[in-house]
Coordinates of N, CA and C in Angstrom, one line a residue:
X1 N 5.3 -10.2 -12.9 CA 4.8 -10.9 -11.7 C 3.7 -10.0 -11.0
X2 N 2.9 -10.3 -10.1 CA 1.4 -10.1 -9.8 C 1.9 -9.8 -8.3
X3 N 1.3 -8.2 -8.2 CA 1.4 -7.9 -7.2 C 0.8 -8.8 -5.7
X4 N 0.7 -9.1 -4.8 CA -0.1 -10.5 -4.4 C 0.0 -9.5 -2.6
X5 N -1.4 -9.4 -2.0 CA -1.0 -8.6 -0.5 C -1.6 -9.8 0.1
X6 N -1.4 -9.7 1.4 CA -2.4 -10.8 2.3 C -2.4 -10.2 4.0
X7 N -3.6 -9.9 3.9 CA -4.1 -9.5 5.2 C -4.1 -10.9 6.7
X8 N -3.5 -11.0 7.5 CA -3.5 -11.8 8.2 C -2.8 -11.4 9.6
X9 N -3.3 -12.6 10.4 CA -2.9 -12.3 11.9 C -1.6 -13.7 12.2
X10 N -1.4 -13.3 13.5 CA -0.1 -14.0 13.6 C -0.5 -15.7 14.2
X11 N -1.8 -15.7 15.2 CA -2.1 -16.8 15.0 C -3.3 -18.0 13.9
X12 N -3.3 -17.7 12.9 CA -4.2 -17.9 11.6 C -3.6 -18.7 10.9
X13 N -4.1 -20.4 11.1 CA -3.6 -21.3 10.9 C -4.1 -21.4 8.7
X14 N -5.0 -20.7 8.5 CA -5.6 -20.3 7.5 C -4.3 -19.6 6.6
X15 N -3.6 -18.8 7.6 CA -2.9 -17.4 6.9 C -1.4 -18.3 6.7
X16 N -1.2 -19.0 7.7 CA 0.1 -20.1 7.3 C 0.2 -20.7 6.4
X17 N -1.1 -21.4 5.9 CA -1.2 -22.2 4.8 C -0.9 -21.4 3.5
X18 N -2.0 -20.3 3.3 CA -2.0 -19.3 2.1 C 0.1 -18.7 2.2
X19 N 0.0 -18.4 3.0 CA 1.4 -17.8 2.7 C 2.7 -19.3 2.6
X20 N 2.4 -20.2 2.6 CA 2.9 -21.2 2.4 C 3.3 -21.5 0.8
X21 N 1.4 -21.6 0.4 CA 1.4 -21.8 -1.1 C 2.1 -21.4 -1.5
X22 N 2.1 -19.6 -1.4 CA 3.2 -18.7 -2.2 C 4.5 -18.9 -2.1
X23 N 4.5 -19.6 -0.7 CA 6.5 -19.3 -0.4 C 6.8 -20.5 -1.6
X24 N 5.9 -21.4 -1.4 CA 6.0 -22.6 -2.6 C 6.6 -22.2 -4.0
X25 N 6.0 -21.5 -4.5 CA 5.9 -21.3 -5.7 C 6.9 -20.4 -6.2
X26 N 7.6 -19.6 -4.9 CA 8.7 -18.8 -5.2 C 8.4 -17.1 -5.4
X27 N 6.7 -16.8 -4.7 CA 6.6 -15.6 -5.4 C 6.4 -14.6 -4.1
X28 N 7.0 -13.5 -4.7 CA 7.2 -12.3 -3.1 C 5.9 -12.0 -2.7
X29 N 5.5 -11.9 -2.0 CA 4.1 -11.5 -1.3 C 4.4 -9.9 -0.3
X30 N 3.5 -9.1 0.0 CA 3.6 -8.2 1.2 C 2.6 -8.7 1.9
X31 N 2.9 -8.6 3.7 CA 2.1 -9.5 4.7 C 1.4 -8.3 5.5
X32 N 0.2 -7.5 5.5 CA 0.0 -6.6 6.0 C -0.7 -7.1 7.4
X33 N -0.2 -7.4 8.8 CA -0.5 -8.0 9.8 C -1.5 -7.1 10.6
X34 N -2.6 -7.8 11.0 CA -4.0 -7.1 11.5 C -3.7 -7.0 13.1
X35 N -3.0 -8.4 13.6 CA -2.8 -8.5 15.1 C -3.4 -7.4 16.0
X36 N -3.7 -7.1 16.9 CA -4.0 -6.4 17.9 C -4.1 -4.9 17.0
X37 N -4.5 -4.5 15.7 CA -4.7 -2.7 15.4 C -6.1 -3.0 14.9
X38 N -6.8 -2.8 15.4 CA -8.2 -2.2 14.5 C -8.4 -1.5 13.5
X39 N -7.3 -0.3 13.3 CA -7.6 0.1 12.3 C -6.9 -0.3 11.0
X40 N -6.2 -1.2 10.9 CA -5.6 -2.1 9.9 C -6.7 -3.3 10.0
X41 N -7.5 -3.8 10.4 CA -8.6 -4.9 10.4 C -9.6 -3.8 9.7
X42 N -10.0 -2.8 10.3 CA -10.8 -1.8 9.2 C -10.7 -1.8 7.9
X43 N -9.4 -1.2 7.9 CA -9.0 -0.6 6.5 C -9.3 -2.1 5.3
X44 N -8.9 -3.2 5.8 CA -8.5 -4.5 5.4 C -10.3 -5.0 4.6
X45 N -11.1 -4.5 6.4 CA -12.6 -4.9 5.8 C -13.1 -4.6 4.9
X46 N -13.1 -3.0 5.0 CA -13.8 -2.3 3.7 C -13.1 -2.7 2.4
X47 N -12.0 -2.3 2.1 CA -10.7 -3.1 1.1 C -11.5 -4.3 0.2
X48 N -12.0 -5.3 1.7 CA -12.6 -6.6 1.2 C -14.2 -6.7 0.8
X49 N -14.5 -5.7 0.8 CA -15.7 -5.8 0.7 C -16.7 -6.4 1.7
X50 N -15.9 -5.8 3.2 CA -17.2 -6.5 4.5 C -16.7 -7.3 4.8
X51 N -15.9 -8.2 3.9 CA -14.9 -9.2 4.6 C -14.1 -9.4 5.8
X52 N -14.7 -9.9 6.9 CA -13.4 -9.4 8.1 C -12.8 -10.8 8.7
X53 N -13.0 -11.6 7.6 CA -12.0 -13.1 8.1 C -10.5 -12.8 7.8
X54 N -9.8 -13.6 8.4 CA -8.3 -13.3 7.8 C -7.9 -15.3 7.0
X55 N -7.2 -15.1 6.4 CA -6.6 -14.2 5.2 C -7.5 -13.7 4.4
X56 N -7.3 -12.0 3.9 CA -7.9 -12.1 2.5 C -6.6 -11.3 2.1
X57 N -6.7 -12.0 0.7 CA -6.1 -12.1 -0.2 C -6.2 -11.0 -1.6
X58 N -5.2 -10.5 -1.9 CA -5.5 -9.6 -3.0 C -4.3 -9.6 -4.1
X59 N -4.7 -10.1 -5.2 CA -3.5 -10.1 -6.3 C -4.1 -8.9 -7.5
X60 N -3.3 -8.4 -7.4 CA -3.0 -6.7 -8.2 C -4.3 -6.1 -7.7
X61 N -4.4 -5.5 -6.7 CA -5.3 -5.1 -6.2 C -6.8 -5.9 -6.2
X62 N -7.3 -7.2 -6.5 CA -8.5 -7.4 -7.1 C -8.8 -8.3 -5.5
X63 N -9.2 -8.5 -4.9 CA -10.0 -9.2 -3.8 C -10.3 -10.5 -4.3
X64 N -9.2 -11.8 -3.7 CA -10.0 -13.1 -4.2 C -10.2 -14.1 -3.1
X65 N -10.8 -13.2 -2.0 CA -10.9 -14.0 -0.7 C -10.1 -14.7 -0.2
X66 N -10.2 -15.8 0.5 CA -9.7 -16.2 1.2 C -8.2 -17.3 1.5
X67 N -8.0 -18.2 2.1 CA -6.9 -19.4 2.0 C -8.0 -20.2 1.0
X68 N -9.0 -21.1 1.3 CA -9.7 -21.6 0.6 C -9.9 -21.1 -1.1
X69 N -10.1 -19.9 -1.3 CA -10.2 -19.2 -2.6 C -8.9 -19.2 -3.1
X70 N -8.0 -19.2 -2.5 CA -6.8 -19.3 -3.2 C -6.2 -20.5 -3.1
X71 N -6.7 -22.0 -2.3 CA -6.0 -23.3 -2.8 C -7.2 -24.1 -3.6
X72 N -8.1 -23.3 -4.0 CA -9.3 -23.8 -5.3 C -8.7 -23.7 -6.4
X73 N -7.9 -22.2 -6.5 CA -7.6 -21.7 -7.9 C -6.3 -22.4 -7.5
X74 N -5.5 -22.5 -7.0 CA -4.4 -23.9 -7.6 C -4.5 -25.0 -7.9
X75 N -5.9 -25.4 -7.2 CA -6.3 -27.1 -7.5 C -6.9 -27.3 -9.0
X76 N -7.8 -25.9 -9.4 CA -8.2 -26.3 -10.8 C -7.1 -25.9 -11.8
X77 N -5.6 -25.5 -11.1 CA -5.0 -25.0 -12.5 C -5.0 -23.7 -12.2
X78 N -5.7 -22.7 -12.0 CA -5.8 -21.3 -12.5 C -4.8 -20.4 -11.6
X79 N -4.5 -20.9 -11.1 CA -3.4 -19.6 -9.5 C -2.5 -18.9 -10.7
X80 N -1.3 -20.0 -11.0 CA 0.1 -19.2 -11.6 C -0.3 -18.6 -12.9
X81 N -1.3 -18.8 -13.5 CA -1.3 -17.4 -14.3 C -1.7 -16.5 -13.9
X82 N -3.3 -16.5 -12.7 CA -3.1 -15.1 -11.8 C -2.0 -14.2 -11.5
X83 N -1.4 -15.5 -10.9 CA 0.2 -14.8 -10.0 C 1.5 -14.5 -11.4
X84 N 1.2 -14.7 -12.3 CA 2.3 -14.3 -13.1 C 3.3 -15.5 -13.4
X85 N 2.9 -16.9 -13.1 CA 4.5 -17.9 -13.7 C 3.8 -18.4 -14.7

């Protein structure tokens, strides 16, 4: 199974969705929450490559953006072999 992180805040109607998908499908996620620390929204940016929307999303360390980037790759098919089912 595919390690899977997701950077997100508590009101991120974006980050509910994405962590939805996953609860869907059954697979454990870590939720590393930005809420009010800057330096966890930092660390998260660079991480993303400049990226400072929330959710971003990372399965085994690789950056695949966002809620949208991740309900593309389930709509063409491609997520659960990312994620390992």
């Amino acid at each position: 199974m595919a390690k899977i992180e997701i950077y997100l805040t508590d009101t991120c109607p974006f980050c509910h969705r994405a962590k939805a998908l996953l609860t869907a499908k059954g697979v454990p996620f870590t939720e590393i929450n930005v809420t009010g620390d800057p330096d966890a929204r930092a660390a998260m940016t660079e991480r993303a490559n400049g990226r400072h929307t929330v959710p971003q999303i990372f399965i085994n360390s690789e950056s695949i953006g966002g809620n949208d980037r991740l309900q593309a790759l389930e709509m063409r098919g491609q997520l659960n072999a990312l994620i390992g089912l």
